[in-house]
Structures are given as structure tokens and as C-alpha cells.
XYZ file of C-alpha atoms in Angstrom:
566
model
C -38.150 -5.375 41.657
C -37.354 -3.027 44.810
C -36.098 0.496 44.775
C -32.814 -1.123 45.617
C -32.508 -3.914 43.289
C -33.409 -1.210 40.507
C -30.430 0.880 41.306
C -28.090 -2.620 41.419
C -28.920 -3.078 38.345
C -28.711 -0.221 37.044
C -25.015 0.636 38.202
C -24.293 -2.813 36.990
C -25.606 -1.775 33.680
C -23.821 1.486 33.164
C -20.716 -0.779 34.647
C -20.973 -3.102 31.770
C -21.649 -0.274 29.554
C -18.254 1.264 30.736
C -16.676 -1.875 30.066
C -17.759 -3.556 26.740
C -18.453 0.338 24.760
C -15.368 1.426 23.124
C -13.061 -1.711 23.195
C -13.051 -1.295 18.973
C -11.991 2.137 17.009
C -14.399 0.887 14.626
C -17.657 2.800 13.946
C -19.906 -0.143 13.858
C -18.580 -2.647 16.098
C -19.090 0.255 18.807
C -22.411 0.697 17.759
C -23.098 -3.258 17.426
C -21.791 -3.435 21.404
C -23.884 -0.560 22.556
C -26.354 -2.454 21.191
C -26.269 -5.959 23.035
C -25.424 -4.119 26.363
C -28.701 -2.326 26.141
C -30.597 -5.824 24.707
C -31.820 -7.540 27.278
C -30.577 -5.363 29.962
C -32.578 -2.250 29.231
C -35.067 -3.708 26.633
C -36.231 -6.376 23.821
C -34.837 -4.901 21.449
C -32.038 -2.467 20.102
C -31.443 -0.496 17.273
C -28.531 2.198 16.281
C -28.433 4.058 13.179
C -25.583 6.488 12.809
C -25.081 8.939 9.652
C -22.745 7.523 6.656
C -20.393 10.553 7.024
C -19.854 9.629 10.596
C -19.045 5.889 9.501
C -16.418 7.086 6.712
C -14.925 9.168 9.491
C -16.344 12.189 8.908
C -18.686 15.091 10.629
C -22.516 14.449 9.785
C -24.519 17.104 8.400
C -25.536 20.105 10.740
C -29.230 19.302 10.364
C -31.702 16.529 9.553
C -35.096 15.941 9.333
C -37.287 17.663 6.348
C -36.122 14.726 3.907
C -32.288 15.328 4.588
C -29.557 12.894 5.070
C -31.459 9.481 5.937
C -29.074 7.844 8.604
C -27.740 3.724 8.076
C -29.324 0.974 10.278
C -25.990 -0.491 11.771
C -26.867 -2.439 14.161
C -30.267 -4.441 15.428
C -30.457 -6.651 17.612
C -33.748 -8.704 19.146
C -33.509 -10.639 22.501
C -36.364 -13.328 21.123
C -38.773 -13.722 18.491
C -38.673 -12.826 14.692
C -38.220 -9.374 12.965
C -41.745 -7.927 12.039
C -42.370 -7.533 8.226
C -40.508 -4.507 6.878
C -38.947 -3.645 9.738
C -35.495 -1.831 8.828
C -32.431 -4.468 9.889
C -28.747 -3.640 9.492
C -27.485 -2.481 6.706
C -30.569 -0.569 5.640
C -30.964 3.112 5.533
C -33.672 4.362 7.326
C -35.997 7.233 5.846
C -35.281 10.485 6.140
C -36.386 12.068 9.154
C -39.166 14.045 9.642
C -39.817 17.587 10.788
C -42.492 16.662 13.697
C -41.012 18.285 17.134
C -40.352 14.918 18.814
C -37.286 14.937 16.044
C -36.311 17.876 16.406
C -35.681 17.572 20.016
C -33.357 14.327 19.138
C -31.270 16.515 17.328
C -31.116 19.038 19.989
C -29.885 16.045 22.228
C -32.958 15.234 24.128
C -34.534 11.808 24.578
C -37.630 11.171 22.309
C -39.970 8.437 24.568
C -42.964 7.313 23.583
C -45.064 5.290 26.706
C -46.996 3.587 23.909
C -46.306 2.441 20.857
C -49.453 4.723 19.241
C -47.544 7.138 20.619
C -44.375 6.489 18.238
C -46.157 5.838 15.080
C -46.992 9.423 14.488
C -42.964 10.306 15.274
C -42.383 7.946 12.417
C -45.055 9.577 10.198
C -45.673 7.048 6.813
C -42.555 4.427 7.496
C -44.190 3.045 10.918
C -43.971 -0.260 9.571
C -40.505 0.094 8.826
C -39.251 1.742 11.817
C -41.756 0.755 14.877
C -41.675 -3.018 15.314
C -45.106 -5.024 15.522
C -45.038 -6.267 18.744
C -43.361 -3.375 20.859
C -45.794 -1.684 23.685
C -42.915 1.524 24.433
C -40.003 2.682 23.264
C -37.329 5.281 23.811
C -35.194 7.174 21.288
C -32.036 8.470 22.379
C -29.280 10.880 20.308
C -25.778 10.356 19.827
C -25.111 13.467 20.003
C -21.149 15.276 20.204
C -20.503 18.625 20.190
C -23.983 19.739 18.773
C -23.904 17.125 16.350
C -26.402 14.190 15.386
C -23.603 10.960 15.078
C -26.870 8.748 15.177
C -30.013 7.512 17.192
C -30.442 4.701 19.473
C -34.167 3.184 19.713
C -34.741 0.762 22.691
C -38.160 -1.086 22.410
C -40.447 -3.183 25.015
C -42.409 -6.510 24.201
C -45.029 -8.967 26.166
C -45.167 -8.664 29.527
C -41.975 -6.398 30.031
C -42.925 -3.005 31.384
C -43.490 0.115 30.189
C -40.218 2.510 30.097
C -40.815 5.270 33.110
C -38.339 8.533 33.407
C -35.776 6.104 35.603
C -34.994 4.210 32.035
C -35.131 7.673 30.393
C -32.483 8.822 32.464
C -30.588 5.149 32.358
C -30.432 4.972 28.644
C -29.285 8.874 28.348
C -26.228 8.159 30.783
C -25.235 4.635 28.799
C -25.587 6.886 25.593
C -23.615 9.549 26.515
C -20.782 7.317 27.923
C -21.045 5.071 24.334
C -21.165 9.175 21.991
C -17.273 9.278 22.853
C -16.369 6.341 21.927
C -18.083 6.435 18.695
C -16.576 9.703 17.636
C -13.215 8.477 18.989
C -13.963 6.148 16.329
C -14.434 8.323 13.940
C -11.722 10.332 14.399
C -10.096 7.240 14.166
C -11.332 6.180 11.129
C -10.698 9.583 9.739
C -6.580 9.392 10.361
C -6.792 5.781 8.917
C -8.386 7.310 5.975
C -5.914 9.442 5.294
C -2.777 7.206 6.290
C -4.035 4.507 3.634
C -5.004 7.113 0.994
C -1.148 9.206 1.614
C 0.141 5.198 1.753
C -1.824 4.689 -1.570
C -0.836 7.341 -3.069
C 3.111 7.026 -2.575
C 3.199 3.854 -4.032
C 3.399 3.087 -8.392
C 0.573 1.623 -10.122
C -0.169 -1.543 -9.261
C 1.827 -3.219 -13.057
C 4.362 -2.614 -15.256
C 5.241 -4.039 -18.477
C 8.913 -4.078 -19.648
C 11.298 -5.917 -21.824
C 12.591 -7.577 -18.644
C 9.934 -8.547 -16.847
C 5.982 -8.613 -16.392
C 4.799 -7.262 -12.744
C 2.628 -6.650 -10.528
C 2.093 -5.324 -6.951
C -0.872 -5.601 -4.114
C -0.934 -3.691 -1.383
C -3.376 -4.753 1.384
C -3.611 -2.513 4.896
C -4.083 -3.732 7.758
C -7.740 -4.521 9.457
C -9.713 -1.333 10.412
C -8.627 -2.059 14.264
C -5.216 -1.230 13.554
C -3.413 1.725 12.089
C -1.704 1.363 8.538
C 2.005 0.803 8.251
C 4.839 1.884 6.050
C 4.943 -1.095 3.533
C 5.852 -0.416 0.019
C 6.900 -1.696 -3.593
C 8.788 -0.174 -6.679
C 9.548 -1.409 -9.899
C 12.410 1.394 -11.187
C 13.341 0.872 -14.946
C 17.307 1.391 -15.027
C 19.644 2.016 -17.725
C 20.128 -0.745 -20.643
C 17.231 -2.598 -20.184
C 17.746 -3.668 -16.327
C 15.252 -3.345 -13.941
C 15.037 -2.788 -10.253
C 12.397 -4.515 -7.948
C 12.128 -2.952 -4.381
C 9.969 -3.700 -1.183
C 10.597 -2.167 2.163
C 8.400 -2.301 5.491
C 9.404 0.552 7.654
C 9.170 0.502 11.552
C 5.743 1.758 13.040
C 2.255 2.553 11.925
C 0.140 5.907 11.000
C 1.007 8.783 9.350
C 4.522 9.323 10.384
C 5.405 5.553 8.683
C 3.506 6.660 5.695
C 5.541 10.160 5.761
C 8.576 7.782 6.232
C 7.912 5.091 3.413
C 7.465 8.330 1.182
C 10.607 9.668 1.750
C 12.442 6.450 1.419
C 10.847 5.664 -1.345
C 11.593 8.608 -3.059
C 14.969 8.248 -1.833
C 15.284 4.975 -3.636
C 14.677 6.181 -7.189
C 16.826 8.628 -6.388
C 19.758 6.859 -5.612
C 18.869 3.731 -8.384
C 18.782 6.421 -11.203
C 22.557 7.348 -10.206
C 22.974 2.945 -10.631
C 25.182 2.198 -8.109
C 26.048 -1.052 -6.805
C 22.978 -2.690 -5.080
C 25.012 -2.945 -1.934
C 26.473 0.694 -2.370
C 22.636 2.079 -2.470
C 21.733 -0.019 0.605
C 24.853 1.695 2.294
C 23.680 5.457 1.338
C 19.552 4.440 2.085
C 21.142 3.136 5.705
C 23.105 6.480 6.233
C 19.523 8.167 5.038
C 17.404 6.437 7.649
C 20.311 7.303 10.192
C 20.145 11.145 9.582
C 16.326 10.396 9.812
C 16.143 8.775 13.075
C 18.440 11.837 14.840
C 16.454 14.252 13.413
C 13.057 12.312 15.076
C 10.682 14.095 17.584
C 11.485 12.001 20.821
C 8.395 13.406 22.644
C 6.160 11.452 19.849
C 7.783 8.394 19.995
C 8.744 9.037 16.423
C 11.091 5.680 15.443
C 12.737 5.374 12.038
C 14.112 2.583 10.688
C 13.001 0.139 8.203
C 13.633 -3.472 6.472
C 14.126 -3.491 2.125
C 15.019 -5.449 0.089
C 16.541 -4.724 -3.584
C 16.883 -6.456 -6.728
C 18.575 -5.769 -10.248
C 17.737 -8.075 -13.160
C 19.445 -8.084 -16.199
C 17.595 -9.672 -19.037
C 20.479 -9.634 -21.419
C 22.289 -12.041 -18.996
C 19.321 -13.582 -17.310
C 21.179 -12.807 -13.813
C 19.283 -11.093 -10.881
C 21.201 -9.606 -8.275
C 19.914 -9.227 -4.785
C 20.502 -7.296 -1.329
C 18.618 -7.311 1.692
C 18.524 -5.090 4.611
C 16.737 -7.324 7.365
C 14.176 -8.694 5.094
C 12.451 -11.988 4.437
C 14.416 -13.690 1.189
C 12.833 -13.747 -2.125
C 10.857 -16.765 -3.254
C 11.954 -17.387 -7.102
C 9.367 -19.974 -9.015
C 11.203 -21.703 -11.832
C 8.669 -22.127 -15.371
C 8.353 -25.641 -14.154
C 6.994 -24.485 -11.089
C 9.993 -25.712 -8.319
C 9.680 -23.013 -5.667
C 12.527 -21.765 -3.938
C 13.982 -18.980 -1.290
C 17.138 -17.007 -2.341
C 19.988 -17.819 -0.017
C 20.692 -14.172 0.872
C 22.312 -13.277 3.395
C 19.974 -10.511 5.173
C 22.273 -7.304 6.561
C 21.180 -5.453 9.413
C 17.972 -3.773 8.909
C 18.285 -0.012 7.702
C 19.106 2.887 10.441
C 21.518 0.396 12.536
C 24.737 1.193 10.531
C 28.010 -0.038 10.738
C 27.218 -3.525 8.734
C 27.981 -3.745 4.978
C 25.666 -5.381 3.043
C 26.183 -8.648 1.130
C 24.989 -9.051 -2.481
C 24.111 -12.231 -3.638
C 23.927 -13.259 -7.596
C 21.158 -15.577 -9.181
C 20.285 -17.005 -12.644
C 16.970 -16.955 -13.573
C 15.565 -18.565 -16.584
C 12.815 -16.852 -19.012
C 9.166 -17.329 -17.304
C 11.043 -17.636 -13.898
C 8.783 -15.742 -11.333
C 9.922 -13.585 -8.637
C 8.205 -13.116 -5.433
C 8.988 -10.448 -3.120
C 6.628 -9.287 0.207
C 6.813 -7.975 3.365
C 6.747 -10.036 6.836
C 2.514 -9.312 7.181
C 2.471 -12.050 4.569
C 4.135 -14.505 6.530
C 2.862 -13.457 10.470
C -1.172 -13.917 8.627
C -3.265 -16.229 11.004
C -0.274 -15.788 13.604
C 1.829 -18.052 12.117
C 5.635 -17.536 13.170
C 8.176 -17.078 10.279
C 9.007 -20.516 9.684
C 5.738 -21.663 9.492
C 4.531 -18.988 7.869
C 7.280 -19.104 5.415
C 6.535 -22.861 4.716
C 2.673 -21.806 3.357
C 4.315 -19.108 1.313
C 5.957 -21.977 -0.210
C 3.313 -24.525 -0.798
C 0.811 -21.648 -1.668
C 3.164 -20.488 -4.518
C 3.496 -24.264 -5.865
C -0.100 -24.598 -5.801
C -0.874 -20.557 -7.438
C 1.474 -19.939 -9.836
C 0.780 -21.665 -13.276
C 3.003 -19.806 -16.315
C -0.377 -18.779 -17.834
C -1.777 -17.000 -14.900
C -2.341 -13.282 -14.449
C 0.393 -12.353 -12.048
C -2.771 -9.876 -10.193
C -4.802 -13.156 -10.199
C -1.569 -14.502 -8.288
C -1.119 -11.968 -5.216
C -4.517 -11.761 -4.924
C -4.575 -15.718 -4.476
C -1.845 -15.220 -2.401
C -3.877 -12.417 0.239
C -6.669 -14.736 0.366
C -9.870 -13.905 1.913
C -9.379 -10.777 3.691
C -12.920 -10.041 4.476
C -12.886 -13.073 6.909
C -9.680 -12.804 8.343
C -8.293 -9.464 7.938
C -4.628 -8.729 8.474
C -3.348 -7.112 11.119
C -0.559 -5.608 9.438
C 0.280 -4.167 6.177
C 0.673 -6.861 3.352
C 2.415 -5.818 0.189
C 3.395 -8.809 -2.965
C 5.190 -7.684 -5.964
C 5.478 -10.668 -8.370
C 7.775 -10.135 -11.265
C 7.656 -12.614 -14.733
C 11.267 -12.376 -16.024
C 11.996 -12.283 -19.552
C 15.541 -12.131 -21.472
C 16.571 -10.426 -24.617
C 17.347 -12.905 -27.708
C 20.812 -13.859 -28.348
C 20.656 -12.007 -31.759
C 19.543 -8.568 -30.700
C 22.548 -8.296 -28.933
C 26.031 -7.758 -30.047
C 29.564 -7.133 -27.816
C 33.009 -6.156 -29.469
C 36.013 -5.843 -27.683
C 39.056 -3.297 -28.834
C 42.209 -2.650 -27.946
C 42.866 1.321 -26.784
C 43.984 2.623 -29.910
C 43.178 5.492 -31.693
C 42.885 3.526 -35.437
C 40.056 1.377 -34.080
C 37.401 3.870 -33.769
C 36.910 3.975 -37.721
C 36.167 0.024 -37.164
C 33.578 0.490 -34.368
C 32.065 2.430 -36.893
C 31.906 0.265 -39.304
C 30.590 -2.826 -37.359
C 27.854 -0.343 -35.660
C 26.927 0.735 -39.640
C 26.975 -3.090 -40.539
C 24.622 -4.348 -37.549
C 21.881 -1.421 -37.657
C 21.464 -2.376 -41.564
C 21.353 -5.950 -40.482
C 18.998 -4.886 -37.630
C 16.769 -2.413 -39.927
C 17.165 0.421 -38.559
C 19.142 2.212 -41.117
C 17.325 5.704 -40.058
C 19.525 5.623 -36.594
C 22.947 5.180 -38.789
C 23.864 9.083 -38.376
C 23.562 9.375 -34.844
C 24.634 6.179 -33.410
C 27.906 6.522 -35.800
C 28.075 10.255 -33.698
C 27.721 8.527 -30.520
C 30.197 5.675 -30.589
C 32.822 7.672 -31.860
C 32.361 10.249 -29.305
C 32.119 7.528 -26.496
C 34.451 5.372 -28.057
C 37.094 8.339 -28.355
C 37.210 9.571 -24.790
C 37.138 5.797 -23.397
C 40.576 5.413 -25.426
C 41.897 8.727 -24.819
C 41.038 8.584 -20.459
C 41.416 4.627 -20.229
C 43.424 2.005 -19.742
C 43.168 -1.260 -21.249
C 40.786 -2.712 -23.912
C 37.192 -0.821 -24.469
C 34.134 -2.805 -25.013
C 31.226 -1.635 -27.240
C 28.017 -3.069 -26.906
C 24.734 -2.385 -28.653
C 21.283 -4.028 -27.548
C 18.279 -3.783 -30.333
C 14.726 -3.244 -28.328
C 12.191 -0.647 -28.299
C 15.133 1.354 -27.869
C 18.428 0.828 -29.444
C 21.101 0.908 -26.164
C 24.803 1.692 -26.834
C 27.472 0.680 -24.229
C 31.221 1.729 -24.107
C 32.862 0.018 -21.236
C 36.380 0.950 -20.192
C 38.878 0.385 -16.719
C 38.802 3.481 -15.586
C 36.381 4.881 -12.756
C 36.836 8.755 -14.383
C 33.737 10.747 -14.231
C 32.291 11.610 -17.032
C 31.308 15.598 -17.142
C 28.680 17.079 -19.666
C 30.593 20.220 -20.956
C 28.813 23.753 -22.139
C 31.776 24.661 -24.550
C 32.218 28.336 -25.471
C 32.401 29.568 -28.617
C 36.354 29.805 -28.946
C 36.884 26.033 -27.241
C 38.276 23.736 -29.517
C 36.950 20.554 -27.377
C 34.095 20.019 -24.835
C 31.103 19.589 -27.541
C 31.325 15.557 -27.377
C 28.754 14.795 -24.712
C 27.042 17.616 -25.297
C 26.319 16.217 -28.956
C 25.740 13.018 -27.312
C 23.209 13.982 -24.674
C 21.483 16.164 -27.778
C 20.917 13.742 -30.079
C 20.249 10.630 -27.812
C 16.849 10.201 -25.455
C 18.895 9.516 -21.812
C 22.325 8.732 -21.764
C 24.274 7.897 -18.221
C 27.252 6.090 -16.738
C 27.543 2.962 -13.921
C 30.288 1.496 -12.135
C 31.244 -1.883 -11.501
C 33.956 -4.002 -9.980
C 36.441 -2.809 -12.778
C 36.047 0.460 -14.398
C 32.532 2.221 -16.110
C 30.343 2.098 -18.422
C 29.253 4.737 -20.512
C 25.189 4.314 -21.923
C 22.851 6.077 -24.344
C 19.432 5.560 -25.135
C 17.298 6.057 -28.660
C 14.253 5.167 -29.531
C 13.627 2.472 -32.115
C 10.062 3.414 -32.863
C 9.496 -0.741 -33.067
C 7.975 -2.826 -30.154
C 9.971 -6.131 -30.478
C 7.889 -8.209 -27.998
């Protein structure tokens, strides 16, 4: 090869180099590229080892050698012929390096080269076997080396007939090292963020089941691949007041930290807003008007953009009736206990931040064993699939998962498939929820006309059902509480009250009346004559708590029963 013809090459090398190094943020496909530019360009064969630290995302340790930190083998590749006996592959970790002055003038960046290969076995002191291959004449040892640090080393070997390596390839493989040492810590730093957005992301979200008189669940959350930054998807499963629970999942708008940052304050906002129980539509309303005041408080220069898709559910197990409202988001899937699958008719709002929409709540029945399935659009965009097709194997992979006596985990992990093969490249989140309903006789409902004379018979009744119901030692303070509640609703109201007690591990007590009055816990003075009612109440009962429907309120208290019932 002429002088000229060399240097051809060797631009076209460091030209490939530029163009195939750095295409991934991921440590080791950046190290596996380095590796087949230099293999069969530069030499035979190719290996890179990088430290572990640098790989998790990480700084590696400030010095090696003298049976420190051994690095990891992550990539090794041969242009022909078989690996030698012993010889480290990828995967591996190397030994630890040595203190001979060839290494410690890798780790102060300069390139180890050995013109022979008797010349490298003493660099590699007793693991020669493992680290020098067989049938390699010379080899060169170059640092990845940023900002005084050892990321890793890349080893370039010579077999046959090729020739020896002369300064020329020194200087080649230095420049093609240097130019790959960014994009390896870019990698890292990228791996680092990631890190921290999935472990914030994580860490925002509830455990992963619950288990509650209404329903069985259970959540997976899945991030997307390494290559691309983590979203804002989330789940929630928010116990509400007599027995009713609230399923939630939300994707919001972006990826990285500031969707993470996002999803937490949503979610927060959420439980915040579900504890006060107002209509499902009326909490969509005030999340909207939340992701509004968001989005105008955003940092324009960043790109920030708020907004997000959600959708919520209430089930009531004493009624067996879900109801459900969605902002934007892909419709529930509900799997009857004779395993028909079907997507809720719901009519999807506007997704949260646009404003100006209301948002439409649509009722369901759903018998015991029923199985809801709620999930985020990564579900349905997995192997690129559009929404209608992907929504058409959501269906026929739920008729062929979900058997009544399957772990609902075993379920949305069926459902995520192999991720290790096909990784998603968005967020994925599932929450699966096993209804349940409360029997017919642990639940009882009066009705009274607003009068005065009736509260001595709401007494009576509640007396008569908590002896029927065995739970004689809550007699005192239930009678307290339903005369209280039962008092005011005739004294503030108009119309009939209803009283309605629900036997579970707690014992729930409902007054109902037509009016939409707040009701105000009162710290009574001394010399008051009134004001002590809900302060007795709220004293003697666990939580206790009002919600609004379509006509009037209903008052609630809460007391333990100190029996599990299912």
C-alpha cells in the first residue's frame, strides 16, 4: 500500500468512525460500534472493556490497577477464525489491572503498543491466556479516557500475514478513540438522567397491588427502551369513601425529568381532589384547570409542554356500577367472568390543559369477577401498530390471557410480552382491576320522612341490625352517630333522608338528604349550647366525610369492625 493509499484509508476510516460512533446513547452499543469500525479496518480483532460504573451511568473510580476495579468485556469482535481458549468474550470481567508502567500510562491516557505479542504478555502479567489471544503477532491498547478519567480500554490485535502495527496506526487508533470517548460519556450521562427519570417515575407511582373489598389489582409499569428517555405514564388505585374505589391512569405529554416532575404533581393532584369525592367529571374539570395554570407557568426557553391524557374510574361494589371519564384517552377494555372482551363506549373529552370542553361520564354494570383493563397508548403503538390495529391485539390478547383464576401480575406481564427482544419505545403502564360486590345482606337502606319523631326509629333499626350483624360492641357509637347525622339532615333538609349502613371490615354509615349545605366541623366553646355534633362524630368514628351528587349530599362515617369478611 502507498503513502497515499495509506492516508485514503485512513481519512476514510476516521470518516466512518465519525459516522457509525455515537448514533446510540447507550453505553454498549457505542462500544459494540467502535468495535466493528476498528475490525477489519484497523485490525483482526477488537476488544472494549469499559468500567461497570461507567455502564450504570456513573464516574469510574479515580484509579486502577494494583487489584482495583476489574473493568467488563463489552464488546469483542473477531474478523475470522475462532476465539482462543480462555480468552475473555463479552460479558466477562477482565482481571484487575496490574501495576506494571505500561498500565499506568493507559490510565494517564497514553497508548500502550506492544510490536510483538511477547511483548504484551508481560503487560498482562498471569491472565495472558485470558487477555492476549493465541494467534495475535501485535497489538495496541488504547484508553478511553475523559476528563482524567479511565471510561475503559480498547485492544486492537494483528493475525497471519497482516502487519505489524507501526506509530501511523498508533496515532490512527488514538484519533478514532478520542472521537468514540465523547460519545461514550455522552452516553453515560445519558444513562445517568434516565436513571434518575425512571427511579423519580418509580418512585411516584403506588405499589404495584392492592387488595380491597371492591376489587383485586394490579399495576405494571414498563419504560421505555434505553434509546429513549422515560415518559410521564402513571396508575393509581385511590380507596374512596363507603367502600368505592377509584382507578386512574394518565400519560402526560413529553419525556425526561420534567414529565416525571409533571406526572408527580398530577398525580398528587388526583388524590387530592378524589379524597374531596367529587363528581368524576367535576375532578376532570379542576385536574384540566390544574394542567392549564401548569402550562402558563412553563419555561418556554426549555421547551417545557404540559398537558396530559387520564382517564378515571369509580366503582361501586354495593351497586356493581363503574363510572367512567376520560380526558383524551384510549377506552377501557372490561372482560366479563366468561371471558367476552369489550371496550367502554366512552366518549373521550379533550385531553387535559386544552380547556373549554366538559367532560362526559359514562355509567357501566359490571358483574362480580368482571376484569377491568386500563393502559396507556405505548400498549397499543408496540411493534408500530396504529391504534386500531393495535387496539384489535389488545383485544384478542385479553381473550386469550385472562382466565378468572389467573394472577392479575401474571396478566400484564402476559400482556408486555417479551420486552428484552422488542423493547418499547415508550412508556407502557396496565392496571388490571378484579371487581367484587358486597352481598345483598350486609347491606341495609331505610328511607324517612323529615320529621323530628323518626330519629328514635333510626335508632332502633340501627340497634336491631348491628345485633343481627354481631357487632353489638359498635351499638353506643353508631346510635351517637345516626342521631347526630340523622338530626341535622332533618333539621337543614328538605325532603325524605335516607340512612344506609354497609357491614365490611368497617361498618359505613350513610345519611343522604336534598340539600347541597356544607357540612362544618364546629370547636364549640364552653358556654355554646350547640356545635358539639360533628365534633362527637368525627371523635368517635375512624374518617367521616360528605359527597355530592345529582340531588343533594351524603353525609359518611367510617368504624372499624375488627372482622375481615372476605
Amino acid at each position: 500500500m502507498t503513502e497515499q493509499q495509506r492516508s485514503l484509508h485512513n481519512l476514510y476510516l476516521l470518516y466512518e468512525a465519525a459516522r457509525r460512533i455515537g448514533r446510540s446513547l447507550d453505553v454498549d452499543r457505542t462500544a459494540q460500534d467502535l468495535a466493528d469500525v476498528l475490525v477489519p479496518a484497523l485490525g483482526d480483532i477488537a476488544t472494549v472493556d469499559i468500567d461497570d460504573a461507567v455502564r450504570a451511568g456513573d464516574e469510574p473510580s479515580k484509579i486502577l490497577g494494583g487489584g482495583q476495579v476489574p473493568l467488563r468485556r463489552v464488546a469483542a469482535v473477531r474478523n475470522s477464525g475462532c476465539w482462543s481458549p480462555g480468552f475473555i468474550l463479552a460479558g466477562m470481567l477482565t482481571p484487575p489491572l496490574s501495576d506494571r508502567p505500561e498500565i499506568k500510562n493507559l490510565q494517564h491516557g497514553k497508548v500502550l503498543m506492544a510490536f510483538a505479542r511477547a511483548e504484551a504478555i508481560p503487560a498482562a502479567g498471569d491472565f495472558a491466556d485470558m487477555m492476549v489471544p493465541l494467534d495475535a503477532h501485535s497489538g495496541m491498547s488504547a484508553p478511553l479516557y475523559v476528563r482524567g478519567l479511565l471510561f475503559g480500554i480498547v485492544t486492537v490485535w494483528r493475525t497471519g500475514s497482516t502487519p505489524v502495527f507501526d506509530r501511523d496506526d498508533r496515532k490512527l487508533l488514538r484519533e478514532i478513540v478520542s472521537r468514540a470517548e465523547l460519545s461514550v460519556d455522552n452516553a453515560r450521562r445519558y444513562t445517568r438522567e434516565r436513571h434518575a427519570a425512571v427511579a423519580l417515575q418509580q418512585g411516584l407511582l403506588p405499589r404495584a397491588s392492592t387488595d380491597t373489598t371492591a376489587a383485586e389489582t394490579a399495576g405494571v409499569y414498563l419504560p421505555a427502551d434505553r434509546g429513549c428517555e422515560v415518559g410521564g405514564d402513571w396508575y393509581d388505585v385511590i380507596p374512596l369513601s363507603s367502600l368505592r374505589v377509584a382507578f386512574v391512569v394518565g400519560d402526560v405529554i413529553g419525556h425526561g425529568l420534567s414529565a416525571s416532575a409533571t406526572m408527580g404533581r398530577l398525580r398528587t393532584a388526583v388524590q387530592a381532589l378524589a379524597d374531596l369525592d367529587p363528581d368524576p367529571g367535576a375532578l376532570l374539570t379542576h385536574l384540566d384547570d390544574l394542567v392549564q395554570r401548569l402550562a402558563d407557568e412553563a419555561d418556554l426557553s426549555r421547551r417545557d409542554v404540559v398537558g396530559a391524557t387520564c382517564v378515571y374510574a369509580v366503582y361501586d361494589p354495593v351497586a356493581g356500577r363503574c363510572t367512567i371519564v376520560s380526558a383524551g384517552h384510549p377506552p377501557p377494555a372490561v372482560v366479563t367472568p366468561e371471558g367476552t372482551v369489550d371496550f367502554v363506549d366512552v366518549s373521550p373529552g379533550p385531553p387535559l390543559g386544552v380547556g373549554g370542553m366538559p367532560f362526559e361520564v359514562t355509567e357501566i354494570d359490571l358483574k362480580p369477577g368482571s376484569m377491568l383493563v386500563l393502559y396507556t397508548d405505548g400498549l397499543l403503538n408496540r411493534h408500530n401498530r396504529d391504534v386500531t390495529r393495535g387496539m384489535e391485539w389488545l383485544h384478542d390478547r385479553l381473550e386469550a390471557l385472562c382466565d378468572a383464576d389467573r394472577p392479575l401480575d401474571d396478566i400484564g406481564r402476559a400482556l408486555l410480552g417479551d420486552t428484552s427482544s422488542t423493547p418499547p419505545a415508550d412508556d407502557v403502564v396496565v392496571l388490571l382491576a378484579r371487581t367484587r360486590t358486597v352481598a345483598a345482606e350486609a347491606v341495609v337502606d331505610w328511607e324517612f320522612p323529615a320529621d323530628p319523631s323518626v330519629v328514635a326509629e333510626v335508632r332502633r333499626l340501627t340497634t336491631r341490625q348491628l345485633a343481627a350483624w354481631n357487632l353489638d360492641d359498635l351499638v353506643f357509637t353508631t346510635e351517637l352517630v345516626v342521631s347526630e347525622l340523622a338530626t341535622n339532615a332533618i333539621r337543614y333538609a328538605q325532603g325524605p333522608i335516607r340512612v344506609r349502613l354497609i357491614r365490611d371490615d368497617l361498618l359505613v354509615c350513610e345519611v343522604a338528604d336534598a340539600s347541597n349545605t356544607q357540612p362544618r366541623l364546629c370547636y364549640a366553646h364552653a358556654t355554646d349550647e350547640g356545635g358539639r355534633g360533628l365534633f362527637l362524630v368525627a371523635q368517635m368514628t375512624r374518617r367521616w366525610g360528605s359527597r355530592y351528587g345529582r340531588l343533594g349530599k351524603t353525609i359518611w362515617t367510617e368504624q372499624p369492625t375488627h372482622t375481615v369478611y372476605r
